[in-house]
Amino acid sequence: MQSIKIQNEGSKVASTSLRSEGNPAPNVPGFRLASSAVVLGAALASTASTWLLLREDAPIAGLATANTLLPSLRSAVLKCLVISVALPCLVAGLAWFSHPRERARLTSGFERAARLSCPALLIWMVPALLERAVWDDRMLSTLLAFGLFTLGLERSLRVALPALFATHLATGLTFARRIPSWLSRFGPISCVVIAAASYATYTGYHSILQHHRLYTSAFDLAIYDNLMANGIRGDFFKSPVLFGPRGGNYIAGHANLVLVLYLPIYYLYQHAETLLVIQSVFLGGGAITLYLFASTQLPRVSACIISILYLLYAPLHGANFYDFHWITTSCAFQFLLYFAIARRRYWLMLGTLLLLFSIREDIPIGLSILGAFLIASGKRTREGATIFALSVPAFFLLKFVLMPWAGTWWFADLFKGLMIPGESGYGSVAKTIATNPLFVFHSLLESKKIIYWLHLAAPLGFLAYRRWGWALVASSGALMTLLTTDYDPTISISFHYTMHWVPYLFGVGVLALNRLEQEGTWWRASALSAVTVAVLIHSYHFGCIIDPEKFRGGFGTVAFRPLTAEESAKYQAMRELVAMIPKEASVSGTEEALPHASNRAIAYPLRMWTGNADYLLVAKRTLGLGNTRKGIRQAVENGYGLLAQKQGIYLFKRAHKSDKTAQALIELGI
């Protein structure tokens, strides 16, 4: 009896699935057979032609970008296409003239084969999408094709999956019921925790190696390292790296109040490496809090998959490898906020909100949009009203009260192209948005901004853009990125600005997957499968895990390998020279040198100020930045002398005489 019940359940679900996937074919004699034959032929043509091109080692990049293909091979492909389409049609024609009972059986078989073959219709796109040269030469068109491929794969899987599992569903249900309850409950979260720990270890290790290669910068790693060092001394938000000898309060630039909470951790190991590890741990930990939220909306296995895809998501990796920024810690807390909202944990929601407000002044903008969405949706109205009521005043207090009190900074100039001629500041930008939306719309349609948005949305199958409310929440990051003008880092996935988007895209993506299962059986599985393929392809090209050969973090590429002997020697030389600088002495350093000596009260970037510092720490790679050479020359004229030199790194001391100073300047090209 139990076996009959399971079989009936499987048959019921399978039949429901087949009926729910799209509109059934008209029951016209021959139509089902003919349409199935055409689909099967097209799938066979797609597969066979792709196999032929790969077997003959055809230049896929040249074919996709320059239409270059040997005439003989092109003729062979054309013949392959014709034969592939004609063969199923011929067999279908013969089946039509068979006995009616046999014809019905063959029609049913053809129809099932056509359904199963639907994903093969897109195989011809895969070699080009896996070819890096295609992306490099035509980024916009390739990203558009990639987005269409993802959507097409999802739609084809909606047709194929019911046909694939219809006859095996009862067996699958029986197997699922035999899985121990403890494994089904704790297995997915265990996988996520292991994946998160692996990600944090991998990215943290390579972030530190990047630092040891001298490829981190005064702007921005030395800024935060120096802030933490001053915080340990009780000089909260004192930032000589940012403001130079004139002094200034860092809050004028960003309201990263949260750094105070991390001072005990930094106290244990007062070096820039601590910040890099914190960044990787929190980005990896975001997978765990995402799982907590996703498991309230999806089955545990689906929640596990989407959490692991978050770790593979290439725009996350760029933020991880551009020095350090506090906004990268927001993802973990934002997913925790979503969990608190879903579970109606009111006090957890309030605590998480306050923590998010302290991370950066513009985070409340996105949260206020989220609150308005929850109110408008009629779901979690109380939570939405609370979020909105707290986020709006928090933004205005941080941005227009606290930060102006601390001082002024140049970040409003990121939106300079939207300012009214003769005016400046955020108020002028707001006037333009309100009075000239067409001008703003033209600004948003720049090709590089469209490319940036496609990098973010296409790998996730545009899940967040299938309803207007979702789209508004998911696009809250546009206010801090797409609206900027003439500043490329804000619209590049190699920088931390992607963190304005990531928590919303994944959060709304989870809601979209939940909704898809309600709209049709197998729809969620189809979408999740397509997104998995898309994230893997995109991460292969632009991420740091699958194939990081050309991965970019910040302004340069990142090497995922151990230090070479030369790099190790140079880093050791840097450590020895920094050890010669007394802890309480001031230092001015070149862009790549300063992060190794910024854990002190006074540190300046040499490209902007010497600041009459006690020591100058000079490495060659960034001598051309700003006023670096000029600053070194003036410092020597004012009495600085070479104290030590190792592996192309130079340490000068104020009021120090050395007969090797002139030679050092020659070696530096000054």
XYZ file of C-alpha atoms in Angstrom:
670
model
C 0.000 0.000 0.000
C 2.839 2.379 0.850
C 4.461 1.662 -2.510
C 1.207 2.345 -4.368
C 0.789 5.616 -2.455
C 4.290 6.792 -3.392
C 3.783 5.867 -7.051
C 0.482 7.701 -7.149
C 2.082 10.747 -5.553
C 4.889 10.693 -8.092
C 2.468 10.322 -11.002
C 0.340 13.161 -9.701
C 3.287 15.551 -9.351
C 4.693 14.528 -12.734
C 1.432 15.060 -14.551
C 0.947 18.394 -12.804
C 4.455 19.389 -13.826
C 3.859 18.519 -17.467
C 0.644 20.494 -17.559
C 2.143 23.523 -15.800
C 5.166 24.067 -18.017
C 3.993 26.421 -20.707
C 1.029 26.005 -23.028
C 0.412 22.456 -24.238
C 0.696 21.807 -27.955
C -2.588 21.818 -29.888
C -4.031 18.332 -30.245
C -4.014 18.558 -34.057
C -3.083 15.384 -35.970
C 0.584 15.584 -36.894
C 1.263 18.931 -35.189
C 2.782 17.428 -32.033
C 4.891 15.054 -34.109
C 6.078 17.782 -36.500
C 6.873 20.358 -33.813
C 8.724 17.761 -31.755
C 10.747 16.734 -34.801
C 11.712 20.357 -35.508
C 12.813 20.972 -31.908
C 14.725 17.695 -31.849
C 16.382 18.548 -35.153
C 17.397 22.003 -33.946
C 18.855 20.550 -30.737
C 20.729 17.918 -32.730
C 22.033 20.600 -35.107
C 23.220 22.742 -32.217
C 25.010 19.816 -30.591
C 26.494 18.308 -33.747
C 27.805 21.591 -35.181
C 29.394 22.485 -31.834
C 31.022 19.067 -31.626
C 32.336 19.450 -35.175
C 33.881 22.861 -34.470
C 35.503 21.619 -31.277
C 36.784 18.440 -32.889
C 38.379 20.392 -35.730
C 39.867 22.824 -33.186
C 38.209 25.798 -34.876
C 39.252 29.276 -33.642
C 36.124 30.048 -31.583
C 37.251 33.586 -30.741
C 37.900 34.402 -34.390
C 34.581 32.894 -35.436
C 32.634 34.833 -32.796
C 34.328 38.205 -33.254
C 35.629 38.275 -36.839
C 33.587 35.591 -38.646
C 36.788 33.760 -39.643
C 36.414 30.085 -40.505
C 38.018 27.888 -43.143
C 35.665 27.505 -46.159
C 35.893 23.719 -45.990
C 34.968 23.686 -42.315
C 32.139 26.163 -42.873
C 30.737 23.884 -45.604
C 31.016 20.905 -43.264
C 29.110 22.802 -40.568
C 26.365 23.727 -43.038
C 26.012 20.085 -44.120
C 25.924 19.033 -40.485
C 23.110 21.513 -39.809
C 21.038 20.334 -42.748
C 21.465 16.630 -41.938
C 20.772 17.179 -38.232
C 17.481 18.952 -38.921
C 16.431 16.667 -41.768
C 17.028 13.355 -39.980
C 14.405 13.734 -37.185
C 11.953 15.207 -39.679
C 12.420 12.189 -41.965
C 11.901 9.746 -39.108
C 8.816 11.695 -38.005
C 7.437 11.507 -41.557
C 7.860 7.726 -41.606
C 6.211 7.493 -38.184
C 3.208 9.416 -39.492
C 2.459 6.684 -42.009
C 2.714 3.874 -39.466
C -0.186 2.119 -37.726
C -2.288 4.607 -35.647
C -1.424 2.864 -32.388
C 2.281 2.805 -33.280
C 2.027 6.420 -34.458
C 0.642 7.497 -31.057
C 3.474 5.714 -29.264
C 6.107 7.250 -31.552
C 4.543 10.704 -31.189
C 4.709 10.439 -27.415
C 8.346 9.308 -27.632
C 9.245 12.138 -30.010
C 7.565 14.656 -27.752
C 9.460 13.459 -24.663
C 12.762 13.423 -26.587
C 12.107 16.971 -27.793
C 11.431 18.140 -24.232
C 14.601 16.486 -22.974
C 16.659 18.023 -25.768
C 15.545 21.636 -25.161
C 18.702 22.646 -23.197
C 20.800 21.377 -26.125
C 19.363 24.218 -28.230
C 21.821 26.504 -26.417
C 24.949 24.342 -26.611
C 26.267 26.300 -29.595
C 26.695 29.355 -27.324
C 28.785 27.595 -24.687
C 32.217 27.471 -26.454
C 32.084 31.203 -27.193
C 30.975 32.026 -23.645
C 33.914 30.020 -22.290
C 36.417 31.783 -24.558
C 38.110 34.673 -22.751
C 39.091 36.493 -25.932
C 35.422 36.854 -26.883
C 34.698 38.684 -23.629
C 37.768 40.881 -23.932
C 36.965 42.009 -27.480
C 33.202 42.561 -27.151
C 32.263 42.923 -23.518
C 28.847 44.554 -23.918
C 27.499 42.278 -26.646
C 28.924 39.181 -24.945
C 27.329 40.110 -21.628
C 23.992 40.628 -23.377
C 24.330 37.240 -25.066
C 25.308 35.726 -21.724
C 22.183 37.160 -20.103
C 19.984 35.775 -22.884
C 21.716 32.418 -22.569
C 20.922 32.317 -18.846
C 17.257 33.168 -19.413
C 17.006 30.711 -22.307
C 18.588 27.942 -20.263
C 16.087 28.516 -17.469
C 13.136 28.349 -19.872
C 14.453 25.224 -21.578
C 14.992 23.506 -18.230
C 11.383 24.235 -17.319
C 10.435 21.988 -20.216
C 13.185 19.394 -19.836
C 13.156 18.704 -16.097
C 9.543 17.420 -15.879
C 10.212 15.079 -18.789
C 13.470 13.926 -17.199
C 12.085 13.216 -13.753
C 8.497 12.208 -14.557
C 9.278 8.486 -14.646
C 11.744 8.595 -11.746
C 9.928 10.852 -9.303
C 8.518 8.036 -7.195
C 12.000 6.523 -6.834
C 13.368 9.937 -5.864
C 10.690 10.444 -3.233
C 11.424 7.021 -1.760
C 15.154 7.785 -1.635
C 14.539 11.208 -0.056
C 12.464 9.653 2.702
C 15.279 7.247 3.538
C 17.736 10.077 4.249
C 18.210 10.406 8.026
C 16.471 13.459 9.440
C 19.687 14.707 11.088
C 21.491 14.625 7.725
C 18.762 16.502 5.859
C 18.670 19.068 8.655
C 22.359 19.629 9.348
C 23.947 18.510 6.065
C 23.232 21.704 4.063
C 24.293 24.134 6.802
C 27.455 22.075 7.362
C 28.315 22.383 3.665
C 27.796 26.154 3.830
C 29.950 26.547 6.942
C 32.758 24.499 5.359
C 32.494 26.510 2.126
C 32.497 29.816 4.036
C 35.534 28.801 6.087
C 37.339 27.633 2.944
C 36.558 30.908 1.179
C 37.755 33.005 4.134
C 40.961 30.967 4.405
C 41.683 31.088 0.669
C 40.986 34.797 0.147
C 42.529 35.827 3.456
C 45.746 33.955 2.662
C 46.052 35.435 -0.823
C 45.101 38.927 0.401
C 48.018 38.751 2.812
C 50.324 37.496 0.045
C 49.210 40.410 -2.126
C 50.120 42.720 0.748
C 53.507 41.032 1.123
C 54.136 41.522 -2.605
C 53.808 45.274 -1.897
C 50.655 45.513 -3.996
C 48.439 47.138 -1.396
C 48.150 50.917 -1.225
C 48.252 53.907 1.051
C 44.799 54.701 -0.352
C 43.057 52.746 1.093
C 44.699 50.085 3.290
C 47.086 52.474 5.059
C 44.176 54.816 5.815
C 42.312 52.156 7.788
C 45.418 50.667 9.368
C 46.403 54.118 10.629
C 42.851 54.776 11.871
C 42.929 51.584 13.913
C 46.388 52.378 15.276
C 45.191 55.805 16.400
C 42.026 54.275 17.835
C 44.155 51.989 20.004
C 45.856 55.144 21.327
C 42.511 56.816 22.050
C 42.712 59.253 19.102
C 39.504 58.047 17.465
C 39.095 58.887 13.754
C 42.369 60.798 13.565
C 43.572 60.324 9.976
C 46.874 61.929 8.937
C 47.033 59.572 5.915
C 43.843 61.139 4.586
C 44.285 64.753 5.694
C 48.033 65.204 5.986
C 49.847 67.512 8.384
C 46.866 69.893 8.694
C 44.990 67.122 10.491
C 41.361 66.172 10.205
C 38.626 63.851 11.376
C 38.116 60.796 9.155
C 34.334 60.978 9.631
C 34.386 63.878 7.166
C 35.129 61.281 4.475
C 33.073 58.300 5.648
C 31.112 57.638 8.828
C 32.717 54.233 9.539
C 31.775 54.374 13.211
C 31.848 50.564 13.364
C 35.643 50.461 13.465
C 35.512 51.198 17.205
C 33.947 47.762 17.768
C 36.895 46.015 16.089
C 39.645 47.746 18.059
C 39.953 44.821 20.543
C 40.656 42.455 17.627
C 43.180 44.848 16.102
C 44.830 45.282 19.493
C 45.841 41.605 19.428
C 47.869 42.053 16.221
C 48.418 45.670 15.220
C 49.181 45.260 11.534
C 47.344 45.750 8.243
C 47.079 41.959 7.827
C 44.483 41.922 10.632
C 42.133 44.061 8.567
C 42.593 41.866 5.490
C 41.671 38.783 7.512
C 38.621 40.533 9.026
C 37.449 41.408 5.513
C 37.741 37.848 4.208
C 36.092 36.353 7.295
C 33.056 38.614 7.053
C 32.667 38.183 3.304
C 32.855 34.418 3.738
C 30.571 34.563 6.768
C 27.956 36.235 4.597
C 27.259 32.796 3.111
C 26.200 31.526 6.535
C 23.822 34.386 7.279
C 22.501 34.182 3.709
C 21.738 30.510 4.336
C 19.877 31.406 7.542
C 17.656 33.786 5.575
C 17.304 31.611 2.471
C 16.277 28.589 4.548
C 13.231 30.566 5.716
C 12.103 30.900 2.087
C 13.488 27.827 0.324
C 14.203 24.149 0.995
C 17.515 23.646 2.777
C 19.284 22.220 -0.274
C 18.269 25.207 -2.409
C 19.362 27.569 0.370
C 22.715 25.773 0.474
C 23.191 26.126 -3.288
C 22.402 29.858 -3.385
C 24.767 30.448 -0.440
C 27.642 28.674 -2.181
C 26.902 30.596 -5.387
C 27.291 33.780 -3.333
C 30.857 32.693 -2.524
C 31.553 32.088 -6.230
C 30.024 35.408 -7.320
C 32.773 37.376 -9.100
C 31.663 40.910 -8.024
C 32.206 39.772 -4.436
C 35.827 38.857 -5.169
C 36.815 42.256 -6.533
C 35.745 43.899 -3.274
C 37.709 41.292 -1.326
C 40.985 42.101 -3.076
C 40.921 45.881 -3.197
C 42.776 46.702 0.006
C 40.274 46.958 2.881
C 36.918 48.714 3.357
C 34.387 48.484 6.152
C 31.470 48.213 3.731
C 32.617 44.678 2.868
C 31.513 43.588 6.353
C 27.938 44.750 5.693
C 26.824 41.707 3.664
C 26.903 39.319 6.617
C 24.876 41.688 8.778
C 22.428 42.562 6.013
C 21.546 38.908 5.409
C 21.144 38.569 9.178
C 18.706 41.501 9.027
C 16.671 39.678 6.358
C 16.602 36.594 8.588
C 15.371 38.685 11.520
C 12.619 40.186 9.359
C 11.527 36.786 8.040
C 11.442 35.263 11.545
C 9.948 38.394 13.135
C 12.885 38.669 15.546
C 12.239 42.311 16.334
C 15.141 42.966 18.724
C 17.627 41.190 16.483
C 16.374 43.361 13.626
C 16.874 46.560 15.636
C 20.375 45.553 16.736
C 21.396 44.615 13.198
C 19.971 47.874 11.843
C 22.024 49.976 14.250
C 25.130 47.996 13.373
C 24.533 48.529 9.652
C 24.030 52.273 10.198
C 27.446 52.400 11.875
C 29.257 50.737 8.961
C 28.841 53.515 6.417
C 26.674 56.581 5.993
C 25.057 55.562 2.691
C 23.891 52.093 3.798
C 20.647 53.560 5.269
C 19.622 54.650 1.746
C 19.168 51.088 0.553
C 17.608 50.065 3.856
C 15.007 52.832 3.597
C 14.044 51.541 0.132
C 13.785 48.043 1.608
C 11.519 49.366 4.366
C 9.287 51.148 1.873
C 9.028 47.937 -0.169
C 7.984 45.895 2.865
C 5.304 48.471 3.679
C 3.996 48.586 0.106
C 3.966 44.793 -0.228
C 1.708 44.435 2.802
C 4.017 41.791 4.241
C 6.042 42.480 7.373
C 4.471 45.955 7.523
C 5.547 46.587 11.103
C 9.143 45.640 10.332
C 9.118 47.715 7.151
C 7.780 50.769 8.941
C 10.451 50.424 11.624
C 13.251 50.091 9.075
C 12.008 53.080 7.077
C 11.418 55.230 10.151
C 14.942 54.591 11.427
C 16.858 54.564 8.133
C 15.751 57.927 6.743
C 16.736 60.024 9.781
C 19.886 57.925 10.235
C 21.029 58.835 6.728
C 20.368 62.547 7.176
C 22.008 62.638 10.606
C 25.121 60.845 9.371
C 25.449 62.526 5.987
C 24.300 66.059 6.671
C 24.949 66.572 10.380
C 27.766 64.350 11.684
C 29.992 64.367 8.590
C 29.825 68.158 7.959
C 30.558 68.655 11.672
C 33.731 66.582 11.255
C 34.859 68.496 8.150
C 34.555 68.492 4.363
C 35.755 66.072 1.732
C 35.575 65.658 -2.042
C 33.119 62.735 -2.432
C 30.339 64.987 -3.713
C 32.522 65.482 -6.798
C 31.806 61.860 -7.784
C 28.471 63.227 -9.025
C 29.949 66.339 -10.611
C 28.483 65.586 -14.027
C 24.984 65.856 -12.545
C 25.591 69.171 -10.819
C 23.973 72.330 -12.172
C 26.576 74.634 -13.786
C 27.844 77.100 -11.228
C 26.660 75.013 -8.261
C 28.208 72.258 -6.177
C 27.288 69.725 -3.511
C 24.647 67.025 -3.146
C 21.844 69.579 -3.211
C 22.695 70.469 -6.802
C 22.636 66.770 -7.756
C 19.220 66.384 -6.123
C 17.908 69.383 -8.107
C 19.087 67.812 -11.380
C 17.416 64.482 -10.568
C 14.161 66.252 -9.712
C 14.075 68.752 -12.591
C 15.920 67.030 -15.444
C 15.325 63.249 -15.283
C 15.962 62.851 -19.038
C 19.532 64.099 -18.584
C 19.998 61.647 -15.712
C 18.576 58.843 -17.859
C 21.106 59.560 -20.614
C 23.876 59.425 -18.002
C 22.682 56.010 -16.836
C 22.770 54.613 -20.380
C 26.526 54.947 -20.846
C 27.883 51.659 -22.183
C 30.282 51.132 -19.267
C 27.413 51.520 -16.802
C 25.295 49.013 -18.712
C 28.265 46.616 -18.713
C 28.624 47.051 -14.953
C 24.930 46.334 -14.335
C 25.035 43.268 -16.577
C 28.057 41.951 -14.659
C 25.946 42.163 -11.510
C 22.534 40.985 -12.746
C 23.140 38.551 -15.625
C 24.923 35.812 -13.601
C 21.887 35.733 -11.294
C 19.500 35.305 -14.204
C 17.931 38.752 -13.599
C 15.960 37.140 -10.774
C 15.703 40.428 -8.922
C 14.252 42.244 -11.939
C 11.103 40.226 -12.569
C 8.868 42.474 -10.483
C 8.932 46.245 -10.143
C 9.146 46.216 -6.353
C 11.999 43.752 -6.363
C 13.833 45.736 -9.034
C 13.662 48.947 -7.007
C 15.125 47.254 -3.932
C 17.804 45.425 -5.938
C 18.826 48.646 -7.707
C 19.262 50.768 -4.587
C 23.008 50.484 -5.176
C 22.575 52.501 -8.366
C 22.323 55.678 -6.283
C 25.929 55.254 -5.111
C 27.369 53.785 -8.312
C 25.495 54.344 -11.576
C 24.701 57.980 -10.772
C 28.389 58.834 -10.374
C 30.154 60.490 -13.297
C 33.711 60.301 -14.608
C 34.888 57.926 -11.874
C 35.394 54.398 -13.130
C 35.958 52.532 -9.830
C 32.311 53.014 -8.817
C 31.199 51.153 -11.944
C 33.749 48.341 -11.924
C 33.341 44.931 -10.294
C 37.000 45.103 -9.223
C 36.208 47.530 -6.401
C 34.282 47.563 -3.127
C 31.368 49.580 -4.521
C 29.744 46.315 -5.633
C 28.824 45.805 -1.974
C 26.068 48.375 -2.442
C 24.424 45.781 -4.718
C 25.352 42.286 -3.567
C 23.155 41.932 -0.441
C 20.084 43.222 -2.270
C 20.580 41.139 -5.417
C 20.905 37.937 -3.409
C 18.211 38.834 -0.904
C 15.649 39.621 -3.580
C 16.901 36.658 -5.614
C 15.882 34.364 -2.755
C 12.391 35.911 -2.763
C 12.194 35.408 -6.529
C 13.119 31.722 -6.228
C 10.448 31.310 -3.553
C 7.886 32.897 -5.855
C 8.883 30.780 -8.852
C 7.963 27.542 -7.098
C 4.484 28.952 -6.514
C 4.094 29.828 -10.195
C 5.016 26.424 -11.582
C 6.427 23.052 -10.599
C 10.137 22.753 -11.442
C 10.378 26.501 -12.082
C 12.573 27.113 -9.052
C 14.788 24.137 -9.881
C 15.124 25.408 -13.452
C 16.038 28.923 -12.355
C 18.502 27.716 -9.739
C 20.150 25.342 -12.219
C 20.481 28.087 -14.836
C 21.887 30.539 -12.276
C 24.392 27.915 -11.141
C 25.674 27.476 -14.687
C 25.764 31.247 -15.237
C 27.621 32.030 -11.994
C 30.185 29.323 -12.785
C 30.797 30.713 -16.294
C 31.023 34.319 -15.089
C 33.215 33.375 -12.126
C 35.509 31.430 -14.460
C 36.206 34.638 -16.378
C 36.114 37.287 -13.658
C 36.366 35.511 -10.293
C 39.305 34.493 -8.160
C 38.421 30.858 -7.411
C 37.833 28.768 -10.548
C 40.553 30.196 -12.803
C 42.114 33.364 -11.329
C 44.771 33.810 -14.009
C 43.530 37.266 -15.068
C 41.550 38.206 -11.986
C 41.576 41.916 -11.163
C 41.190 43.279 -7.675
C 41.215 47.072 -7.535
C 43.566 48.647 -10.063
C 45.639 45.580 -10.903
C 45.764 41.827 -11.310
C 46.242 39.523 -8.339
C 48.730 36.637 -8.422
C 47.400 33.454 -6.797
C 50.666 31.704 -6.065
C 53.279 31.625 -3.302
C 55.797 34.439 -3.115
C 58.768 34.062 -5.423
C 62.262 34.205 -3.982
C 62.586 37.790 -5.208
C 59.252 38.807 -3.677
C 60.137 37.147 -0.372
C 63.477 38.933 -0.276
C 61.814 42.260 -0.997
C 59.206 41.758 1.694
C 61.857 40.752 4.194
C 63.784 43.897 3.303
C 60.637 45.961 3.870
C 60.156 44.409 7.304
C 63.762 45.060 8.283
C 63.616 48.691 7.183
C 60.291 49.291 8.958
C 61.771 47.742 12.111
C 64.413 50.494 12.016
C 61.713 53.152 12.423
C 60.869 53.820 16.096
C 57.226 53.045 16.888
C 56.407 56.614 17.919
C 58.217 58.221 14.969
C 56.326 59.706 12.037
C 56.790 58.329 8.531
C 55.900 59.346 5.001
C 55.869 56.557 2.431
C 55.230 55.777 -1.194
C 51.902 54.239 -2.130
C 52.972 50.584 -1.854
C 55.328 51.109 1.101
C 53.121 53.032 3.529
C 50.686 50.158 4.398
C 53.666 48.355 5.953
C 54.437 51.268 8.291
C 51.037 52.891 8.851
C 50.347 51.209 12.213
C 51.532 54.295 14.083
C 50.147 57.674 15.120
C 51.519 59.756 12.232
C 51.786 58.428 8.675
C 51.579 60.351 5.407
C 51.351 59.317 1.733
C 54.494 60.678 0.109
C 52.715 61.413 -3.167
C 50.754 64.114 -1.315
C 52.835 65.245 1.683
C 56.199 64.661 3.282
C 54.765 66.360 6.355
C 58.266 66.949 7.706
C 58.055 63.331 8.865
C 60.901 61.738 10.803
C 61.419 59.087 8.109
C 60.710 58.578 4.410
C 60.040 55.012 3.241
C 60.454 54.742 -0.528
C 59.793 51.891 -2.963
C 60.261 52.323 -6.693
C 57.048 51.021 -8.287
C 54.841 54.051 -7.597
C 57.372 56.862 -7.876
C 55.405 58.347 -10.746
C 52.261 58.926 -8.674
C 51.409 62.494 -7.692
C 54.270 64.537 -6.256
C 56.338 61.579 -5.072
C 59.567 62.436 -6.895
C 59.203 66.119 -6.132
C 58.616 65.383 -2.464
C 61.710 63.188 -2.198
C 63.872 65.776 -3.941
C 62.665 68.587 -1.677
C 63.122 66.411 1.409
C 66.775 65.715 0.524
C 67.323 69.433 -0.102
C 65.914 70.057 3.387
C 68.388 67.719 5.055
C 67.034 64.165 4.745
C 69.717 61.527 4.198
C 69.743 57.844 3.284
C 69.689 55.686 6.389
C 69.452 52.257 4.728
C 68.681 50.606 1.412
C 67.709 47.003 0.660
C 66.202 45.283 -2.380
C 65.289 48.568 -4.082
C 63.586 49.976 -0.966
C 65.055 53.116 0.588
C 64.742 54.576 4.080
C 65.603 58.254 4.538
C 65.873 60.016 7.886
C 65.374 63.683 8.679
C 68.525 65.578 9.718
C 70.716 62.646 8.745
C 73.860 62.950 6.642
C 74.995 60.149 4.360
C 77.401 60.079 1.427
C 75.129 57.486 -0.212
C 72.137 59.844 -0.525
C 73.125 61.234 -3.935
C 73.593 57.733 -5.356
C 70.200 56.703 -3.985
C 68.563 59.604 -5.814
C 70.247 58.541 -9.050
C 68.968 54.974 -8.594
C 65.471 56.352 -7.994
C 65.692 58.410 -11.178
C 65.426 61.714 -9.310
